[in-house]
Coordinates of C-alpha atoms and ligand atoms in Angstrom, one line a residue:
M1 CA 0.0 0.0 0.0
K2 CA 1.2 3.5 -0.7
F3 CA 0.6 5.7 2.6
P4 CA -0.9 9.1 1.9
E5 CA 1.3 11.7 0.6
Y6 CA 1.2 13.9 3.9
F7 CA 2.2 10.8 5.9
L8 CA 4.7 11.9 8.8
W9 CA 7.4 9.2 8.7
G10 CA 9.5 10.2 11.7
A11 CA 11.5 9.3 14.6
A12 CA 11.6 10.7 18.1
T13 CA 13.8 11.5 21.1
A14 CA 13.3 13.3 24.4
A15 CA 15.5 15.7 26.0
Y16 CA 16.8 14.3 29.1
Q17 CA 17.5 11.0 27.2
V18 CA 19.7 12.4 24.4
E19 CA 20.7 16.2 25.2
G20 CA 23.4 16.0 27.9
A21 CA 24.6 19.5 28.7
W22 CA 22.7 19.1 32.0
N23 CA 24.1 22.3 33.6
E24 CA 25.2 24.1 30.5
D25 CA 24.3 27.5 29.3
G26 CA 21.9 28.4 32.3
K27 CA 19.9 25.2 32.4
G28 CA 18.5 24.4 35.9
P29 CA 18.3 20.9 37.4
S30 CA 15.1 18.6 36.7
I31 CA 14.1 15.7 39.0
W32 CA 15.7 13.2 36.4
D33 CA 19.1 15.3 37.0
M34 CA 18.7 15.0 40.7
A35 CA 17.5 11.4 40.8
A36 CA 20.6 10.4 38.6
H37 CA 23.0 12.2 40.9
E38 CA 21.7 10.7 43.8
G39 CA 22.4 7.3 42.5
G40 CA 20.8 4.0 42.8
H41 CA 17.9 5.0 40.4
I42 CA 19.6 4.4 37.3
R43 CA 21.4 1.1 36.4
Y44 CA 25.1 1.4 37.5
S45 CA 24.3 4.8 38.6
E46 CA 24.7 6.1 35.1
T47 CA 23.3 9.7 34.2
G48 CA 22.1 11.9 31.7
D49 CA 24.8 14.4 32.1
V50 CA 26.2 13.8 28.7
A51 CA 23.7 11.2 27.2
A52 CA 24.1 11.3 23.3
D53 CA 25.3 14.9 23.4
H54 CA 22.6 16.0 21.3
Y55 CA 22.9 19.6 22.7
H56 CA 26.0 19.9 20.9
R57 CA 25.8 17.5 18.1
W58 CA 22.2 18.5 17.0
R59 CA 23.5 19.8 13.5
E60 CA 25.1 16.4 12.6
D61 CA 22.0 14.7 13.9
V62 CA 19.8 16.8 11.7
R63 CA 22.1 16.0 8.7
L64 CA 21.6 12.2 9.7
M65 CA 18.0 12.6 9.7
K66 CA 17.9 14.0 6.3
E67 CA 20.2 11.3 5.0
I68 CA 17.6 8.7 6.3
G69 CA 15.0 10.8 4.6
L70 CA 12.6 11.4 7.6
K71 CA 9.6 13.7 7.3
S72 CA 9.3 14.6 10.9
Y73 CA 11.1 14.6 14.0
R74 CA 9.7 14.5 17.5
F75 CA 11.7 16.0 20.2
S76 CA 10.8 17.2 23.8
I77 CA 11.7 20.6 25.3
S78 CA 13.4 20.4 28.6
W79 CA 11.5 22.9 30.9
T80 CA 14.5 23.8 32.9
R81 CA 16.6 24.7 29.8
V82 CA 13.9 27.4 29.2
L83 CA 13.0 28.5 32.7
P84 CA 15.8 27.2 35.0
N85 CA 13.5 27.5 38.1
G86 CA 10.3 26.3 36.5
T87 CA 8.8 29.9 36.5
G88 CA 10.1 33.5 36.2
E89 CA 13.5 34.1 34.6
V90 CA 13.7 32.8 31.0
N91 CA 16.9 31.5 29.9
Q92 CA 17.5 32.7 26.3
K93 CA 20.5 30.7 25.5
G94 CA 18.2 27.5 26.1
L95 CA 15.3 28.9 24.1
Q96 CA 17.6 29.6 21.3
F97 CA 18.9 26.0 21.1
Y98 CA 15.3 24.8 20.5
R99 CA 14.8 27.7 17.9
A100 CA 17.9 26.8 15.9
L101 CA 16.9 23.0 16.1
A102 CA 13.2 23.7 14.6
K103 CA 14.7 26.3 12.1
A104 CA 17.4 23.6 10.8
L105 CA 14.6 21.0 10.6
R106 CA 12.4 23.1 8.5
E107 CA 15.1 24.0 6.3
A108 CA 15.9 20.3 5.8
G109 CA 12.0 19.7 5.0
I110 CA 11.6 17.9 8.4
E111 CA 8.3 18.6 10.3
P112 CA 9.3 19.5 14.0
I113 CA 6.9 17.9 16.5
V114 CA 7.4 19.5 19.8
T115 CA 6.5 17.4 23.1
L116 CA 6.1 19.9 25.8
Y117 CA 6.6 17.5 28.7
H118 CA 8.6 14.5 28.7
W119 CA 9.0 13.7 32.4
D120 CA 11.8 16.3 33.3
L121 CA 10.1 18.3 35.9
P122 CA 12.0 21.4 37.2
M123 CA 13.5 20.5 40.5
A124 CA 12.5 23.9 41.9
L125 CA 8.8 23.0 41.4
Q126 CA 9.3 19.5 42.8
K127 CA 10.5 21.1 46.0
Q128 CA 7.0 22.8 46.1
G129 CA 5.2 19.6 45.8
G130 CA 5.5 19.1 41.8
W131 CA 2.5 17.6 40.4
K132 CA 0.9 17.5 43.9
N133 CA 0.6 21.5 43.8
E134 CA -2.4 22.8 42.6
E135 CA -0.4 25.9 41.1
I136 CA 0.9 23.4 38.4
P137 CA -1.5 24.2 35.8
R138 CA -0.5 27.7 36.2
W139 CA 3.3 27.0 36.1
F140 CA 3.0 24.8 32.9
Q141 CA 0.9 27.5 31.3
E142 CA 3.6 30.1 31.8
Y143 CA 6.2 27.8 30.5
V144 CA 4.2 26.8 27.4
R145 CA 3.5 30.5 26.9
V146 CA 7.0 31.3 26.6
V147 CA 7.8 28.4 24.2
T148 CA 4.7 29.1 22.0
E149 CA 5.9 32.8 21.7
E150 CA 9.3 31.7 20.6
L151 CA 8.7 28.7 18.5
S152 CA 5.4 28.8 16.9
D153 CA 6.4 30.4 13.6
L154 CA 8.3 27.3 13.0
V155 CA 6.3 24.6 14.9
R156 CA 2.7 23.5 14.2
Y157 CA 2.5 20.1 15.9
W158 CA 2.2 20.4 19.8
I159 CA 2.2 17.5 22.1
T160 CA 1.3 18.5 25.7
F161 CA 2.2 15.4 27.7
N162 CA 4.1 12.2 26.9
E163 CA 2.5 9.3 29.0
P164 CA 1.0 10.5 32.1
Q165 CA 0.7 6.8 32.7
M166 CA 4.6 6.7 33.3
F167 CA 5.3 10.0 34.8
L168 CA 2.3 10.1 37.2
G169 CA 1.5 6.4 37.7
L170 CA 4.9 5.2 38.0
G171 CA 6.4 8.5 39.1
Y172 CA 3.9 9.5 41.9
E173 CA 1.9 6.2 42.5
L174 CA 4.1 3.3 42.2
G175 CA 7.5 4.9 42.9
A176 CA 9.3 3.4 40.0
M177 CA 10.1 6.7 38.0
A178 CA 11.2 10.2 39.3
P179 CA 10.3 11.5 41.8
F180 CA 9.9 8.0 43.0
E181 CA 7.0 8.6 45.3
K182 CA 4.3 6.3 46.7
N183 CA 1.3 8.6 47.3
D184 CA -2.0 7.7 48.5
E185 CA -5.3 7.6 46.6
D186 CA -6.6 10.9 47.2
T187 CA -3.3 12.5 46.2
I188 CA -3.1 10.6 43.1
L189 CA -6.8 11.8 42.4
K190 CA -5.6 15.5 43.0
I191 CA -2.7 14.9 40.8
S192 CA -4.8 13.7 37.9
G193 CA -7.0 16.8 38.2
N194 CA -3.8 19.0 38.0
L195 CA -2.9 17.1 35.1
W196 CA -6.2 17.6 33.1
R197 CA -6.1 21.2 34.1
A198 CA -2.6 21.7 33.0
H199 CA -3.1 20.1 29.7
G200 CA -6.4 22.3 29.0
R201 CA -4.3 25.5 30.0
A202 CA -1.5 24.6 27.5
A203 CA -3.8 24.1 24.8
T204 CA -5.7 27.4 25.4
V205 CA -2.3 29.4 25.4
I206 CA -1.1 27.5 22.4
R207 CA -4.3 28.3 20.5
R208 CA -4.3 31.9 21.6
L209 CA -0.6 32.7 20.8
A210 CA 0.4 30.5 17.9
K211 CA 1.8 32.3 14.9
R212 CA 0.8 29.2 12.7
P213 CA -2.4 27.4 12.8
P214 CA -1.4 24.6 15.7
L215 CA -2.2 21.1 15.8
I216 CA -2.5 19.7 19.5
G217 CA -2.6 16.4 20.8
M218 CA -1.3 14.3 23.9
S219 CA 0.7 11.2 23.9
P220 CA -0.5 8.6 26.2
T221 CA 0.4 5.1 26.3
G222 CA -1.6 2.3 28.2
D223 CA -2.7 -1.6 27.8
V224 CA -4.3 -2.2 24.6
W225 CA -5.7 -5.8 24.8
L226 CA -5.4 -8.0 21.5
P227 CA -8.3 -10.2 21.1
E228 CA -8.0 -13.9 22.2
S229 CA -10.0 -15.1 19.3
H230 CA -10.5 -13.4 15.8
T231 CA -14.3 -13.2 16.4
R232 CA -16.6 -10.2 17.1
E233 CA -16.9 -11.2 20.8
G234 CA -13.2 -11.6 21.1
E235 CA -12.7 -8.1 19.8
E236 CA -15.6 -6.5 21.8
D237 CA -13.8 -8.1 25.0
A238 CA -10.3 -6.7 24.0
R239 CA -11.8 -3.4 23.5
R240 CA -13.6 -3.4 26.8
R241 CA -10.5 -4.3 28.8
S242 CA -8.5 -1.8 26.8
F243 CA -10.8 1.0 28.3
E244 CA -11.9 -0.2 32.0
I245 CA -10.2 1.2 34.8
A246 CA -8.2 -1.7 36.5
Q247 CA -8.7 -2.2 40.3
Y248 CA -5.1 -2.1 40.8
G249 CA -2.8 0.4 38.8
Y250 CA -5.8 2.4 37.2
T251 CA -3.4 5.2 36.2
M252 CA -1.6 3.0 33.9
G253 CA -4.8 2.5 31.6
N254 CA -6.0 4.3 28.5
S255 CA -9.3 5.7 29.6
W256 CA -8.4 7.2 32.9
W257 CA -6.2 10.1 31.3
S258 CA -7.8 10.4 28.0
D259 CA -11.6 10.3 28.6
P260 CA -11.5 13.6 30.3
V261 CA -9.5 15.1 27.6
Y262 CA -11.0 13.7 24.6
L263 CA -14.5 12.8 25.8
G264 CA -15.1 15.5 28.5
K265 CA -16.3 13.0 31.1
F266 CA -14.4 10.6 33.8
A267 CA -13.4 7.1 32.6
P268 CA -16.3 4.4 33.0
G269 CA -16.5 3.4 36.5
A270 CA -14.6 6.3 38.0
L271 CA -17.6 8.1 39.4
E272 CA -18.8 4.7 41.1
R273 CA -15.3 4.1 42.5
F274 CA -14.2 7.5 43.6
G275 CA -17.3 9.5 43.9
D276 CA -16.8 13.1 45.2
R277 CA -13.4 12.2 45.8
L278 CA -12.8 12.9 41.9
P279 CA -11.6 16.4 41.2
R280 CA -14.4 19.0 40.7
F281 CA -14.5 21.0 37.7
S282 CA -16.6 23.8 36.8
R283 CA -18.3 23.8 33.4
E284 CA -15.7 26.2 32.2
E285 CA -12.9 24.2 33.5
W286 CA -14.6 21.1 31.7
E287 CA -14.7 22.9 28.5
E288 CA -11.1 24.0 28.7
I289 CA -9.9 20.4 29.4
S290 CA -11.9 19.0 26.7
Q291 CA -11.4 21.4 24.1
P292 CA -11.2 19.8 20.8
M293 CA -7.9 18.1 20.1
D294 CA -6.3 17.9 16.6
F295 CA -5.0 14.1 16.9
Y296 CA -4.4 11.3 19.2
G297 CA -0.9 10.6 19.8
F298 CA -0.2 6.9 20.9
N299 CA 2.9 5.2 21.9
A300 CA 2.5 1.7 21.4
Y301 CA 5.2 -1.2 21.9
Q302 CA 3.5 -4.3 23.0
G303 CA -0.2 -5.5 23.0
T304 CA -1.6 -7.1 26.0
V305 CA -2.4 -10.6 25.8
E306 CA -3.5 -13.1 28.4
Y307 CA -1.7 -16.6 28.3
K308 CA -3.2 -19.7 30.1
L309 CA -0.9 -21.1 32.5
T310 CA -3.3 -23.9 34.0
D311 CA -6.8 -24.0 33.8
E312 CA -7.0 -21.4 36.5
T313 CA -4.1 -19.2 36.0
Y314 CA -3.2 -16.7 33.4
V315 CA -0.2 -14.4 32.9
T316 CA 0.3 -11.4 30.6
Y317 CA 4.1 -11.5 30.5
G318 CA 4.1 -13.8 27.3
Y319 CA 3.8 -17.6 26.5
Q320 CA 7.0 -19.8 27.3
G321 CA 9.7 -18.7 24.8
C322 CA 7.7 -16.1 23.1
P323 CA 9.8 -13.3 21.0
K324 CA 10.9 -10.5 23.2
T325 CA 12.8 -7.5 22.8
M326 CA 15.8 -6.5 25.2
S327 CA 13.5 -4.7 27.2
G328 CA 11.5 -7.8 27.9
W329 CA 8.4 -6.7 25.9
C330 CA 6.7 -9.3 23.6
V331 CA 6.8 -8.7 19.9
T332 CA 3.1 -8.2 19.1
P333 CA 2.7 -6.3 15.8
E334 CA -1.0 -6.6 15.9
V335 CA -1.1 -3.9 18.6
L336 CA -0.5 -1.3 15.6
Y337 CA -3.8 -2.6 13.9
Y338 CA -5.9 -2.9 17.2
A339 CA -4.6 0.4 19.0
P340 CA -5.4 2.7 16.2
R341 CA -8.6 1.1 15.6
F342 CA -9.9 1.0 19.2
L343 CA -8.5 4.5 19.8
Y344 CA -10.0 6.0 16.9
Q345 CA -13.5 4.6 17.2
R346 CA -13.6 5.8 20.9
Y347 CA -12.1 9.2 20.4
K348 CA -12.7 9.9 16.8
K349 CA -9.4 11.9 16.2
P350 CA -6.8 10.8 13.6
I351 CA -4.0 9.0 15.2
L352 CA -0.2 9.8 15.2
V353 CA 1.8 7.0 16.3
T354 CA 4.1 9.0 18.4
E355 CA 6.3 5.9 19.3
N356 CA 7.0 2.4 18.4
G357 CA 10.2 0.6 18.4
M358 CA 12.3 -2.2 19.9
A359 CA 15.4 -2.2 22.3
G360 CA 18.3 -4.4 20.9
M361 CA 21.8 -5.0 21.9
D362 CA 23.4 -3.6 18.9
W363 CA 27.2 -2.7 18.3
R364 CA 29.6 -1.9 15.5
A365 CA 30.6 -5.0 13.7
L366 CA 34.3 -5.4 12.4
D367 CA 33.0 -4.2 9.0
G368 CA 32.1 -0.9 10.4
G369 CA 28.4 -1.3 10.0
V370 CA 25.7 -2.0 12.6
H371 CA 23.5 -4.8 11.6
D372 CA 20.1 -5.1 13.1
P373 CA 18.0 -7.4 11.2
Q374 CA 15.5 -7.9 14.2
R375 CA 14.8 -4.1 14.3
K376 CA 14.1 -4.1 10.6
D377 CA 11.6 -7.2 11.0
F378 CA 10.2 -5.6 13.9
I379 CA 9.4 -2.2 12.1
H380 CA 8.3 -4.3 9.1
R381 CA 5.9 -6.3 11.0
Y382 CA 4.5 -3.4 12.8
L383 CA 3.9 -1.4 9.8
L384 CA 2.4 -4.0 8.0
E385 CA -0.3 -4.2 10.8
L386 CA -0.7 -0.3 10.8
S387 CA -1.4 -0.1 7.2
R388 CA -3.9 -3.0 7.6
A389 CA -6.0 -0.5 10.1
M390 CA -5.4 2.2 7.5
K391 CA -6.7 0.0 4.5
E392 CA -9.9 -0.4 6.7
G393 CA -10.3 3.4 6.9
I394 CA -8.6 4.3 10.2
P395 CA -7.1 7.7 9.7
V396 CA -3.6 7.6 10.7
I397 CA -1.2 10.7 10.0
G398 CA 2.2 9.4 10.9
Y399 CA 4.5 6.8 12.5
T400 CA 7.2 7.8 14.5
Y401 CA 9.9 5.3 15.2
W402 CA 11.3 5.4 19.0
S403 CA 14.2 6.3 18.8
L404 CA 16.1 8.4 16.5
L405 CA 19.3 7.7 18.6
D406 CA 20.5 5.1 21.1
N407 CA 19.9 7.2 24.4
L408 CA 19.5 6.8 28.0
E409 CA 16.7 4.2 28.6
W410 CA 15.5 5.9 32.2
N411 CA 16.2 3.2 34.8
H412 CA 18.1 0.8 32.4
G413 CA 20.8 3.4 31.6
Y414 CA 22.6 2.9 28.6
D415 CA 22.4 -0.9 28.5
I416 CA 19.6 -1.3 25.9
R417 CA 19.5 0.3 22.6
F418 CA 16.4 1.6 20.6
G419 CA 18.0 3.9 18.0
L420 CA 18.1 3.9 14.4
I421 CA 21.4 5.7 14.7
H422 CA 24.3 3.8 16.9
V423 CA 25.8 5.8 19.4
D424 CA 29.3 5.1 20.5
Y425 CA 29.1 6.7 24.2
Q426 CA 32.9 6.9 24.7
T427 CA 33.4 9.0 21.4
Q428 CA 29.7 10.0 20.6
E429 CA 30.4 8.7 16.9
R430 CA 27.1 8.0 15.2
T431 CA 26.7 5.1 12.6
L432 CA 23.4 4.5 10.7
K433 CA 22.4 1.1 11.5
D434 CA 20.9 -1.3 8.8
S435 CA 17.6 -0.5 9.9
A436 CA 18.0 3.2 9.3
Y437 CA 18.9 2.6 5.6
W438 CA 15.9 0.3 5.4
Y439 CA 13.6 2.6 6.9
G440 CA 14.9 5.4 4.6
E441 CA 13.8 3.1 1.7
V442 CA 10.4 2.6 3.4
I443 CA 9.8 6.2 3.4
R444 CA 11.1 6.8 -0.2
T445 CA 8.7 4.5 -1.6
N446 CA 6.0 5.7 0.7
G447 CA 5.3 2.3 2.2
E448 CA 5.1 0.6 -1.1
C449 CA 8.3 -1.5 -0.5
L450 CA 6.6 -3.0 2.7
E451 CA 4.6 -5.5 0.7
A452 CA 7.0 -6.1 -2.0
Ligands
LIG501 C1 8.9 6.7 26.6 C2 10.3 6.8 26.1 C3 11.2 5.6 26.4 C4 10.2 4.5 25.6 C5 11.2 3.0 25.6 C6 8.3 5.3 26.2 O1 7.6 4.8 27.4 O2 8.1 7.8 26.0 O3 10.9 7.8 26.8 O4 12.2 5.6 26.3 O5 9.1 4.3 26.0 O6 10.9 2.7 27.1

């Protein structure tokens, strides 16, 4: 199948994972800088201090993107590079870094897609409670205003939040990501309200100030269940499970975060379960939170499947010996068929796949190349499933491979590699992996070579 002409073939990164330069040119510390320096959170106490040195090597990286033939590049802005203390004083040098990057991307014919928040909360704000503080929608709005004023002549695509499931669910409820807190349920409900308000305020400010007509969305993740049987009932069951709020770990689900934003109401079952402990919003606030979005960004790595162990017990980690990537995630290409389908049918917005990819254990071979046949096969399988959904009429506007570069994989440090481009962390030398050349061919043929 030929993908639509406008299709955004892209790759993504996030500031803390690639930029390095953690305290250069006036940047303030974020919760991830602090966690890394504290030690014990990232494998071998590695840090993002240098990471892939994208802050200094972005010109080379844009050249490599052009060489691959990317149509879009999704990157995140580090809040503390722009506002070192989270609010107040603006750091012009930080802002100019993003301006230069966005400008170079435009000149290279690559659409910049900006994520406003990819987990690196300013430490100064965390000291005031971070996402627990009800001032955070206002803080976020101020930061988004500064970024919009500076970049919106160059940037059209805006993503407010990357995966609230992770930075709030894992960060504030389960204590597995910065700031590594375990809060009680009432606090989590309050934090959820703060996130929804912050999203709404950010969208309002972008719409009010943007110099080019903006396209705004959010990039959640969440369990998408794959049907156990390819029947109507099987599919309905998978759909129901994909949107219910789980008894344990409800903040990891799809509907918890997305229903208020995309449907203007709480997820099914939320009212019955939490009653008046849920955040209260006035009509105006609901309108702001659920103002129409332009697309639904989704990060998809694996579908959730239940495997039978015995007649009574089931697991979701995968069947014995199932194919897995280096992060332990099951290779389940059908997620790129079902996720766009379920999400579009529920939220009625074009889908932008904002992340999909696999962790490998890649190194430079003696011949100087980086040979990663599994990554090629992985992307190939997933894209075929995506095109199946599109052939059935699901509007998908782009596919963004995670990640452009090998980078700091949060708690895993540098051990596992997601990149299309290999990074030698000792020398910072970049090498295009075989998968990058192959992905370039997919882009050049606009998807046609997938079925050849
Ligand atoms: C995140 C990325 C992360 C990737 C692979 C997503 O959850 O947005 O920052 O590196 O998955 O784990």
